[in-house]
XYZ file of N, CA, C and O in Angstrom:
796
model
N -16.623 -4.808 10.859
C -15.882 -6.005 10.917
C -15.333 -6.203 12.198
O -14.627 -5.422 13.020
N -15.509 -7.344 12.701
C -15.028 -7.824 14.143
C -13.858 -8.695 14.118
O -13.822 -9.729 13.156
N -12.864 -8.544 14.941
C -11.715 -9.316 14.977
C -11.777 -10.475 15.741
O -12.367 -10.257 16.962
N -11.439 -11.560 15.540
C -11.628 -12.799 16.372
C -10.848 -12.530 17.486
O -9.508 -12.427 17.401
N -11.180 -12.926 18.613
C -10.502 -12.667 20.003
C -9.592 -13.640 20.295
O -9.694 -14.918 20.118
N -8.363 -13.203 20.270
C -7.261 -14.026 20.556
C -6.248 -13.198 21.637
O -6.346 -12.097 21.496
N -5.409 -14.065 22.218
C -4.328 -13.297 23.066
C -3.259 -12.651 21.915
O -2.731 -13.130 21.085
N -3.078 -11.346 22.280
C -2.282 -10.420 21.539
C -1.216 -9.917 22.639
O -1.493 -9.790 23.723
N 0.056 -9.563 22.018
C 0.935 -9.062 22.828
C 0.483 -7.564 23.158
O -0.480 -7.122 22.307
N 0.899 -6.702 24.161
C 0.670 -5.463 24.342
C 0.787 -4.630 23.040
O 0.006 -3.657 22.733
N 1.900 -4.821 22.288
C 2.355 -4.089 21.145
C 1.149 -4.400 20.077
O 0.761 -3.410 19.270
N 0.699 -5.600 19.936
C -0.145 -6.054 18.850
C -1.430 -5.509 19.166
O -2.163 -5.003 18.310
N -1.788 -5.551 20.420
C -3.162 -5.156 20.963
C -3.471 -3.537 20.616
O -4.326 -3.105 20.036
N -2.110 -2.799 20.994
C -2.233 -1.177 20.570
C -2.465 -1.098 19.126
O -3.116 -0.272 18.757
N -1.585 -1.876 18.264
C -1.711 -1.775 16.951
C -3.011 -2.065 16.425
O -3.499 -1.228 15.490
N -3.610 -3.129 16.723
C -4.844 -3.488 16.267
C -6.004 -2.349 16.717
O -6.840 -1.875 15.959
N -5.970 -1.866 17.791
C -6.801 -0.790 18.408
C -6.474 0.477 17.603
O -7.604 1.086 17.275
N -5.363 0.842 17.291
C -5.266 2.068 16.469
C -5.667 1.950 15.031
O -6.178 2.907 14.482
N -5.486 0.781 14.479
C -6.020 0.524 13.121
C -7.687 0.510 13.190
O -8.285 1.154 12.174
N -8.082 0.081 14.368
C -9.684 0.199 14.288
C -10.020 1.498 14.458
O -11.069 2.069 13.987
N -9.237 2.397 15.242
C -9.570 3.669 15.739
C -9.461 4.650 14.315
O -10.282 5.279 14.066
N -8.581 4.271 13.694
C -8.425 4.975 12.240
C -9.570 4.555 11.415
O -10.000 5.687 10.639
N -10.158 3.499 11.296
C -11.179 3.162 10.562
C -12.295 3.906 10.961
O -13.282 4.502 10.087
N -12.576 4.001 12.245
C -13.832 4.694 12.985
C -13.568 6.217 12.472
O -14.550 6.812 12.072
N -12.396 6.838 12.531
C -12.090 8.284 12.409
C -12.628 8.495 10.899
O -13.204 9.566 10.578
N -12.080 7.640 9.900
C -12.489 7.981 8.578
C -13.987 7.717 8.307
O -14.442 8.590 7.361
N -14.605 6.671 8.784
C -15.957 6.315 8.482
C -16.920 7.417 9.300
O -17.780 7.631 8.682
N -16.606 7.765 10.441
C -17.697 8.559 11.220
C -17.182 9.916 11.759
O -17.971 10.640 12.055
N -15.822 10.078 11.837
C -15.333 11.117 12.462
C -14.668 11.118 13.657
O -14.775 10.091 14.373
N -14.040 12.216 14.118
C -13.167 12.136 15.343
C -13.978 12.002 16.515
O -13.539 11.371 17.524
N -15.185 12.634 16.639
C -15.962 12.429 17.907
C -16.391 11.075 18.131
O -16.685 10.698 19.326
N -16.439 10.070 17.101
C -16.878 8.759 17.344
C -15.486 8.006 17.782
O -15.821 6.763 18.052
N -14.397 8.481 17.896
C -13.268 7.605 18.378
C -13.100 7.619 19.718
O -12.522 8.514 20.562
N -13.854 6.737 20.414
C -13.933 6.505 21.741
C -13.236 5.119 22.234
O -13.244 4.346 21.271
N -13.101 4.948 23.468
C -12.593 3.705 23.978
C -13.708 2.732 23.604
O -13.393 1.409 23.309
N -14.782 3.016 23.949
C -16.064 2.131 23.863
C -16.017 1.585 22.490
O -16.360 0.374 22.100
N -16.113 2.597 21.404
C -16.247 2.111 20.173
C -15.132 1.291 19.421
O -15.420 0.407 18.785
N -13.887 1.721 19.828
C -12.763 1.057 19.516
C -12.726 -0.396 20.037
O -12.689 -1.561 19.303
N -13.106 -0.519 21.377
C -13.312 -1.784 22.188
C -14.170 -2.787 21.468
O -14.111 -4.062 21.121
N -15.429 -2.098 20.942
C -16.487 -2.955 20.284
C -15.902 -3.357 18.860
O -16.392 -4.521 18.529
N -15.178 -2.596 18.233
C -14.743 -2.838 16.863
C -13.889 -4.061 16.965
O -13.733 -5.012 16.095
N -13.057 -4.275 17.749
C -11.816 -5.216 17.987
C -12.351 -6.177 18.915
O -11.491 -7.206 19.239
N -13.481 -6.415 19.428
C -13.899 -7.433 20.508
C -13.236 -7.467 21.651
O -12.729 -8.509 22.131
N -12.760 -6.251 22.200
C -12.023 -6.140 23.485
C -12.917 -5.420 24.579
O -14.110 -4.800 24.220
N -12.619 -5.321 25.586
C -13.311 -4.765 26.791
C -12.793 -3.291 26.817
O -11.611 -2.966 26.383
N -13.710 -2.412 27.391
C -13.283 -1.092 27.780
C -12.182 -0.834 28.566
O -11.269 -0.131 28.396
N -12.130 -1.742 29.604
C -11.018 -1.805 30.507
C -9.570 -2.126 29.858
O -8.710 -1.436 30.189
N -9.793 -3.068 28.767
C -8.464 -3.374 28.280
C -7.891 -2.074 27.406
O -6.722 -1.951 27.460
N -8.850 -1.321 26.804
C -8.321 -0.277 26.084
C -7.847 0.849 27.280
O -7.041 1.528 26.820
N -8.582 0.959 28.155
C -8.211 2.039 29.241
C -6.823 1.823 29.711
O -5.917 2.685 29.878
N -6.643 0.386 29.754
C -5.150 0.058 30.238
C -3.986 0.471 29.404
O -3.065 0.955 29.599
N -4.379 0.388 27.872
C -3.432 0.590 27.007
C -3.218 2.236 26.690
O -2.200 2.753 26.434
N -4.330 2.915 26.808
C -4.341 4.359 26.443
C -4.754 5.381 27.451
O -4.418 6.558 27.331
N -5.315 4.807 28.607
C -5.542 5.828 29.861
C -6.740 6.444 29.803
O -7.504 6.774 30.863
N -7.069 6.963 28.582
C -8.481 7.778 28.313
C -8.706 7.817 26.974
O -7.779 7.530 26.185
N -9.842 8.527 26.641
C -10.196 8.616 25.228
C -9.373 9.796 24.563
O -8.756 9.502 23.381
N -8.889 10.601 25.301
C -8.055 11.695 24.912
C -6.603 10.886 24.668
O -6.034 11.306 23.551
N -6.117 9.915 25.581
C -4.917 9.193 25.205
C -5.091 8.517 24.000
O -4.014 8.285 23.280
N -6.290 7.967 23.750
C -6.388 7.056 22.561
C -6.241 7.958 21.295
O -5.581 7.699 20.354
N -6.931 9.040 21.264
C -6.680 10.161 20.277
C -5.399 10.624 20.061
O -5.086 10.673 18.913
N -4.644 10.789 21.027
C -3.416 11.367 20.770
C -2.494 10.200 20.363
O -1.509 10.513 19.243
N -2.692 9.034 20.706
C -1.868 7.834 20.131
C -2.393 7.572 18.662
O -1.419 7.333 17.816
N -3.459 8.025 18.330
C -3.966 7.843 17.022
C -3.359 8.882 16.170
O -3.027 8.659 14.814
N -3.202 10.133 16.562
C -2.577 11.226 15.938
C -1.247 10.743 15.627
O -0.567 11.050 14.622
N -0.421 10.305 16.551
C 0.865 9.836 16.556
C 0.885 8.709 15.363
O 1.854 8.851 14.469
N 0.131 7.862 15.628
C 0.258 6.662 14.463
C -0.025 7.246 13.071
O 0.706 6.673 12.179
N -0.959 8.107 12.903
C -1.227 8.793 11.495
C -0.222 9.382 10.978
O 0.367 9.299 9.932
N 0.523 10.321 11.982
C 1.512 11.071 11.521
C 3.010 10.245 11.273
O 3.542 10.492 10.233
N 3.096 9.307 12.198
C 4.323 8.312 11.916
C 4.215 7.648 10.626
O 5.124 7.372 9.749
N 2.980 7.114 10.257
C 2.648 6.463 9.002
C 2.868 7.297 7.802
O 3.636 6.689 6.838
N 2.342 8.366 7.809
C 2.551 9.221 6.700
C 3.918 9.771 6.495
O 4.406 9.975 5.332
N 4.539 10.016 7.587
C 5.892 10.409 7.432
C 6.996 9.483 7.123
O 7.808 9.816 6.367
N 6.594 8.356 7.541
C 7.353 7.157 6.936
C 7.377 6.936 5.484
O 8.216 6.737 4.749
N 6.007 7.005 4.935
C 5.819 6.996 3.478
C 6.532 8.007 2.829
O 7.125 7.945 1.651
N 6.302 9.319 3.245
C 7.011 10.481 2.587
C 8.419 10.513 2.773
O 9.268 10.704 1.703
N 9.025 9.846 3.795
C 10.598 9.617 4.096
C 11.033 8.749 2.925
O 12.105 8.891 2.344
N 10.202 7.627 2.807
C 10.713 6.708 1.659
C 10.792 7.289 0.291
O 11.678 7.028 -0.384
N 9.707 8.062 0.074
C 9.651 8.842 -1.307
C 10.894 9.784 -1.417
O 11.542 9.908 -2.659
N 11.193 10.540 -0.367
C 12.204 11.420 -0.407
C 13.580 10.794 -0.592
O 14.424 11.363 -1.253
N 13.742 9.610 0.160
C 14.970 8.999 0.078
C 15.249 8.143 -1.221
O 16.473 8.113 -1.557
N 14.246 8.028 -1.901
C 14.233 7.287 -3.252
C 14.899 8.154 -4.287
O 15.318 7.632 -5.515
N 14.902 9.352 -4.261
C 15.533 10.366 -5.321
C 16.229 11.555 -4.673
O 16.130 11.844 -3.587
N 17.252 12.028 -5.446
C 18.081 13.079 -4.865
C 17.143 14.361 -4.747
O 16.191 14.387 -5.488
N 17.588 15.246 -3.830
C 16.766 16.443 -3.726
C 16.191 17.281 -4.869
O 15.148 17.590 -4.979
N 16.894 17.288 -5.871
C 16.701 18.013 -7.057
C 15.701 17.248 -7.955
O 15.284 17.886 -8.786
N 15.570 16.058 -7.762
C 14.821 15.212 -8.675
C 13.554 14.684 -7.874
O 12.760 13.760 -8.553
N 13.223 15.137 -6.805
C 11.965 14.435 -6.179
C 10.655 15.040 -6.844
O 10.715 16.239 -7.245
N 9.763 14.039 -6.820
C 8.396 14.449 -7.229
C 7.755 15.072 -6.211
O 7.083 14.513 -5.143
N 7.736 16.333 -6.258
C 7.094 17.261 -5.348
C 5.623 16.927 -5.264
O 5.062 16.965 -4.068
N 5.043 16.880 -6.317
C 3.495 16.545 -6.240
C 3.118 15.283 -5.503
O 1.997 15.295 -5.030
N 3.789 14.315 -5.814
C 3.575 13.129 -5.030
C 3.671 13.405 -3.485
O 2.782 12.829 -2.684
N 4.664 14.046 -3.065
C 4.902 14.470 -1.563
C 3.698 15.192 -1.098
O 3.158 15.134 -0.099
N 3.394 16.247 -1.962
C 2.125 17.199 -1.612
C 0.967 16.401 -1.530
O 0.251 16.592 -0.453
N 0.713 15.498 -2.333
C -0.612 14.672 -2.541
C -0.563 13.774 -1.137
O -1.609 13.441 -0.443
N 0.520 13.188 -0.751
C 0.427 12.431 0.547
C 0.129 13.167 1.681
O -0.792 12.684 2.528
N 0.634 14.366 1.797
C 0.321 15.186 2.973
C -1.065 15.609 2.975
O -1.789 15.484 3.949
N -1.598 16.215 1.866
C -2.880 16.431 1.758
C -3.954 15.373 1.977
O -4.838 15.450 2.574
N -3.587 14.142 1.375
C -4.424 13.039 1.643
C -4.601 12.551 3.082
O -5.393 12.173 3.626
N -3.322 12.661 3.777
C -3.366 12.380 5.225
C -4.239 13.317 6.074
O -4.895 12.709 6.888
N -4.186 14.595 5.701
C -5.112 15.369 6.418
C -6.496 15.333 5.913
O -7.426 15.600 6.834
N -6.862 15.085 4.863
C -8.067 14.951 4.303
C -8.826 13.621 4.380
O -9.506 13.269 5.359
N -8.533 12.814 3.371
C -9.248 11.504 3.364
C -8.540 10.697 4.508
O -9.478 9.706 5.032
N -7.479 10.811 5.077
C -6.857 9.893 6.191
C -7.404 10.600 7.475
O -7.118 9.836 8.396
N -7.943 11.624 7.524
C -8.671 12.105 8.643
C -7.848 12.813 9.820
O -8.437 13.219 10.921
N -6.592 12.972 9.368
C -5.499 13.726 10.359
C -6.071 15.000 10.679
O -5.940 15.600 11.720
N -6.549 15.847 9.648
C -6.947 17.285 9.766
C -8.222 17.287 10.572
O -8.145 18.076 11.698
N -9.198 16.405 10.430
C -10.336 16.468 11.502
C -10.056 16.059 12.802
O -10.611 16.772 13.796
N -9.215 15.118 12.977
C -8.718 14.639 14.308
C -7.967 15.745 14.889
O -8.363 16.120 16.080
N -7.004 16.351 14.313
C -6.147 17.489 15.024
C -7.158 18.505 15.235
O -6.834 19.162 16.499
N -7.899 19.017 14.617
C -8.930 20.217 14.741
C -9.808 19.851 15.914
O -9.992 20.703 16.732
N -10.420 18.740 15.901
C -11.300 18.320 17.025
C -10.775 18.425 18.101
O -11.234 18.695 19.225
N -9.394 17.725 18.182
C -8.722 17.475 19.653
C -8.379 18.801 20.075
O -8.566 19.102 21.338
N -7.979 19.757 19.252
C -7.490 21.198 19.630
C -8.872 21.876 20.253
O -8.746 22.461 21.192
N -9.845 21.846 19.434
C -11.141 22.431 19.988
C -11.697 21.928 21.145
O -12.465 22.658 21.845
N -11.518 20.671 21.487
C -12.019 20.177 22.761
C -11.016 20.147 23.883
O -11.271 19.437 25.076
N -9.942 21.090 23.790
C -9.272 21.254 24.875
C -7.912 20.335 25.080
O -7.320 20.441 26.037
N -7.721 19.546 24.356
C -6.630 18.531 24.260
C -5.396 19.542 23.861
O -5.020 19.488 22.596
N -4.708 20.295 24.632
C -3.764 21.275 24.482
C -2.498 20.569 23.516
O -1.990 21.421 22.734
N -2.211 19.449 23.963
C -0.937 19.072 23.314
C -1.367 17.933 22.182
O -0.511 17.117 21.678
N -2.605 18.215 21.376
C -3.080 17.399 20.453
C -2.003 17.258 19.386
O -1.991 16.112 18.693
N -1.513 18.442 18.803
C -0.743 18.191 17.620
C 0.739 18.015 17.961
O 1.673 17.605 16.998
N 1.215 17.821 19.308
C 2.557 17.166 19.523
C 2.967 16.141 18.848
O 4.106 15.990 18.207
N 2.118 15.000 18.794
C 2.674 13.852 17.901
C 2.933 14.040 16.558
O 3.963 13.680 15.835
N 1.965 14.818 15.801
C 2.028 15.338 14.512
C 3.420 16.085 14.265
O 4.310 15.849 13.279
N 3.512 17.215 15.271
C 4.708 18.045 14.996
C 6.279 17.196 15.174
O 6.901 17.280 14.560
N 6.090 16.302 16.264
C 7.209 15.498 16.455
C 7.605 14.570 15.257
O 8.751 14.589 15.060
N 6.494 13.898 14.699
C 6.874 13.111 13.541
C 7.622 13.745 12.317
O 8.477 13.378 11.775
N 6.903 14.960 12.143
C 7.434 15.807 10.996
C 8.746 16.212 11.357
O 9.650 16.394 10.407
N 8.905 16.767 12.560
C 10.357 17.280 12.742
C 11.355 16.178 12.753
O 12.469 16.435 12.236
N 11.117 14.938 13.236
C 12.057 13.895 13.082
C 12.352 13.695 11.589
O 13.471 13.310 11.152
N 11.372 13.588 10.786
C 11.444 13.190 9.420
C 12.413 14.305 8.712
O 13.465 13.922 7.967
N 12.109 15.557 8.812
C 12.908 16.660 8.305
C 14.296 16.512 8.791
O 15.348 16.844 8.043
N 14.603 16.623 10.137
C 15.854 16.577 10.657
C 16.846 15.320 10.135
O 18.058 15.442 9.997
N 16.032 14.299 9.833
C 16.671 13.234 9.314
C 17.069 13.163 7.754
O 17.880 12.431 7.393
N 16.401 14.134 7.123
C 16.570 14.375 5.594
C 17.421 15.416 5.324
O 18.216 15.269 4.447
N 17.776 16.468 6.130
C 18.448 17.639 5.751
C 19.820 17.606 6.164
O 19.980 17.567 7.479
N 20.872 17.449 5.426
C 22.235 17.314 5.890
C 22.883 18.483 6.414
O 23.708 18.500 7.400
N 22.454 19.919 5.980
C 23.027 21.108 6.610
C 21.856 22.079 7.020
O 20.787 21.856 6.759
N 22.397 23.064 7.799
C 21.448 23.985 8.412
C 20.695 24.805 7.423
O 19.610 25.054 7.573
N 21.287 24.947 6.196
C 20.534 26.021 5.366
C 19.439 25.126 4.521
O 18.346 25.538 4.284
N 19.735 23.715 4.235
C 18.664 22.892 3.421
C 17.622 22.492 4.682
O 16.419 22.450 4.304
N 17.973 22.323 5.987
C 17.111 22.153 6.892
C 16.190 23.247 7.030
O 14.969 23.198 7.516
N 16.673 24.578 7.053
C 15.952 25.727 7.300
C 14.888 25.795 6.033
O 13.562 26.070 6.197
N 15.230 25.585 4.845
C 14.381 25.440 3.774
C 13.250 24.384 3.866
O 12.024 24.717 3.766
N 13.623 23.123 4.460
C 12.708 22.127 4.608
C 11.632 22.363 5.687
O 10.478 22.046 5.568
N 12.220 22.886 6.738
C 11.343 23.494 7.802
C 10.202 24.472 7.430
O 8.974 24.247 7.623
N 10.547 25.523 6.575
C 9.732 26.390 6.039
C 8.747 25.797 5.086
O 7.615 25.999 5.048
N 9.219 25.062 4.151
C 8.413 24.392 3.121
C 7.181 23.235 4.002
O 6.207 23.413 3.598
N 7.743 22.651 5.043
C 7.004 21.887 5.800
C 5.687 22.603 6.421
O 4.792 22.149 6.532
N 6.094 23.609 6.859
C 5.283 24.455 7.805
C 4.202 24.872 6.714
O 2.911 24.870 6.976
N 4.507 25.474 5.477
C 3.578 25.847 4.550
C 2.753 24.791 4.035
O 1.619 24.793 3.795
N 3.332 23.705 3.848
C 2.513 22.335 3.303
C 1.583 21.961 4.331
O 0.585 21.724 3.999
N 1.997 21.759 5.654
C 1.151 21.162 6.587
C -0.064 22.184 6.845
O -1.267 21.887 6.987
N 0.228 23.705 6.952
C -0.946 24.503 7.026
C -1.719 24.511 6.011
O -3.083 24.522 6.103
N -1.110 24.473 4.749
C -2.154 24.416 3.513
C -2.998 23.060 3.541
O -4.188 23.153 3.250
N -2.339 22.008 3.821
C -3.031 20.773 3.919
C -4.096 20.779 5.041
O -5.158 20.120 4.621
N -3.968 21.220 6.093
C -4.799 21.314 7.303
C -5.911 22.243 6.800
O -7.141 21.754 6.975
N -5.732 23.337 6.156
C -6.539 24.331 5.793
C -7.439 23.669 4.730
O -8.784 23.841 4.744
N -6.923 22.932 3.814
C -7.636 22.426 2.777
C -8.581 21.360 3.128
O -9.768 21.220 2.578
N -8.240 20.626 4.088
C -8.957 19.627 4.636
C -10.204 20.091 5.351
O -11.224 19.543 5.192
N -10.014 21.419 5.892
C -11.326 21.737 6.565
C -12.173 22.635 5.682
O -13.380 22.556 5.773
N -11.550 23.440 4.697
C -12.295 24.364 4.022
C -12.088 24.577 2.520
O -12.604 25.107 1.749
N -11.247 23.479 2.077
C -10.761 23.591 0.791
C -11.839 23.387 -0.402
O -12.024 24.146 -1.284
N -12.752 22.324 -0.149
C -13.772 22.114 -0.997
C -14.674 23.335 -1.141
O -15.082 23.844 -2.301
N -15.196 23.788 -0.073
C -16.080 25.045 -0.053
C -15.598 26.178 -0.627
O -16.192 26.965 -1.404
N -14.306 26.625 -0.345
C -13.614 27.681 -0.835
C -13.323 27.527 -2.209
O -13.622 28.602 -3.095
N -13.019 26.311 -2.792
C -12.582 26.249 -4.227
C -13.982 26.430 -5.099
O -14.112 27.028 -5.984
N -15.048 25.808 -4.545
C -16.375 25.935 -5.122
C -16.831 27.390 -5.096
O -17.352 27.963 -6.151
N -16.736 28.038 -4.107
C -17.196 29.432 -4.082
C -16.360 30.370 -4.919
O -16.901 31.242 -5.628
N -15.049 30.033 -5.228
C -14.342 30.742 -5.961
C -14.253 30.383 -7.457
O -13.513 30.856 -8.309
N -15.021 29.280 -7.676
C -15.030 28.645 -9.061
C -13.690 28.061 -9.617
O -13.358 28.165 -10.574
N -12.871 27.605 -8.469
C -11.742 26.987 -8.945
C -11.662 25.485 -8.731
O -12.458 24.812 -8.093
N -10.821 24.650 -9.527
C -10.810 23.204 -9.379
C -10.545 22.905 -7.970
O -9.896 23.431 -7.220
N -11.057 21.627 -7.486
C -10.825 21.247 -6.207
C -9.562 20.970 -5.809
O -9.120 21.335 -4.404
N -8.525 20.668 -6.685
C -7.283 20.518 -6.335
C -6.275 21.643 -6.355
O -5.079 21.507 -6.521
N -6.834 22.818 -6.434
C -6.222 24.025 -6.657
C -5.033 24.248 -5.540
O -3.926 24.645 -5.856
N -5.448 24.039 -4.309
C -4.514 24.211 -3.188
C -3.492 23.251 -3.258
O -2.169 23.707 -2.961
N -3.628 21.980 -3.658
C -2.427 21.201 -3.940
C -1.603 21.675 -5.048
O -0.309 21.663 -4.774
N -2.174 22.124 -6.052
C -1.337 22.784 -7.270
C -0.527 23.845 -6.814
O 0.701 23.939 -6.984
N -1.081 24.853 -5.805
C -0.367 25.879 -5.458
C 0.830 25.452 -4.469
O 1.799 26.101 -4.602
N 0.516 24.419 -3.501
C 1.512 23.977 -2.802
C 2.624 23.580 -3.455
O 3.873 23.779 -3.095
N 2.326 22.659 -4.511
C 3.497 22.028 -5.308
C 4.335 23.202 -6.092
O 5.338 23.067 -6.005
N 3.622 24.353 -6.678
C 4.172 25.277 -7.258
C 5.019 26.113 -6.373
O 6.188 26.541 -6.752
N 4.614 26.264 -5.102
C 5.532 27.024 -4.076
C 6.666 26.283 -3.804
O 7.739 26.772 -3.825
N 6.573 25.121 -3.473
C 7.602 24.288 -3.073
C 8.536 23.928 -4.144
O 9.860 24.149 -3.933
N 8.115 23.611 -5.187
C 8.879 23.455 -6.447
C 9.886 24.686 -6.767
O 11.033 24.546 -6.941
N 9.309 25.847 -6.658
C 9.919 27.223 -6.934
C 11.025 27.345 -5.899
O 12.020 27.825 -6.120
N 10.709 27.194 -4.641
C 11.509 27.284 -3.573
C 12.664 26.274 -3.633
O 13.940 26.839 -3.378
N 12.553 25.211 -3.961
C 13.617 24.188 -3.952
C 14.542 24.816 -5.169
O 15.631 24.764 -5.195
N 13.793 25.070 -6.216
C 14.533 25.590 -7.514
C 15.636 26.677 -7.174
O 16.948 26.671 -7.575
N 15.143 27.529 -6.391
C 15.844 28.826 -5.979
C 16.867 28.522 -5.107
O 18.102 29.081 -5.167
N 16.592 27.606 -4.162
C 17.751 27.097 -3.266
C 18.842 26.473 -3.975
O 20.007 27.009 -3.712
N 18.658 25.509 -4.884
C 19.695 24.891 -5.438
C 20.272 25.751 -6.587
O 21.585 25.589 -6.552
N 19.788 26.737 -7.149
C 20.323 27.620 -7.956
C 21.208 28.554 -7.109
O 22.504 28.879 -7.687
N 20.960 29.017 -5.837
C 21.663 29.899 -5.067
C 23.000 28.927 -4.583
O 24.194 29.542 -4.407
N 22.828 27.563 -4.412
C 23.989 26.885 -3.913
C 24.858 26.535 -5.188
O 26.177 26.139 -4.857
N 24.489 26.653 -6.325
C 25.325 26.267 -7.327
C 25.328 27.266 -8.521
O 24.614 27.124 -9.532
N 25.843 28.539 -8.167
C 25.632 29.702 -9.073
C 26.661 29.409 -10.258
O 27.605 28.627 -10.333
N 26.264 29.857 -11.415
C 27.059 29.766 -12.645
C 27.999 30.652 -12.732
O 28.042 31.709 -12.261
């Protein structure tokens, strides 16, 4: 799909480019996310994208930030919609797993790190850190959320890369890692609140 060429503000131009980059990532994979490919998708010049992102690595880092901010915003809304003890943990787990799997964030992060982009995961880590610090009111709950987030992100990233093959090799349902992540986090939350409110 080609977008009709019109004058866009710098912010609009970046947003359109990042949406196109996300489409390319999902359709073709991280190696295909180049300035040339994105420019062709949105009917802009290579120089135009170079101006906005500086390099292909800059575009990929901006895409990682865009993906992380988008999924963290959605998770934040879900978490804010209900009290901590009543949150739908499976819904949050699914959002994280989907972002890394079908959303392409796992493939992008792994590919960027493998190709020498040392700070590839910074935007993802920053977005997650900002989300957690904004949700946890005290140090104890913040620590729990940091630990749960670490486990969830590592499980989601690993599942995006090897989950299908491992589940098949072990004769397990494809969503087993999601179920385990949900079980782990639900149990830890229950233990935390039980310790906070002893009978």
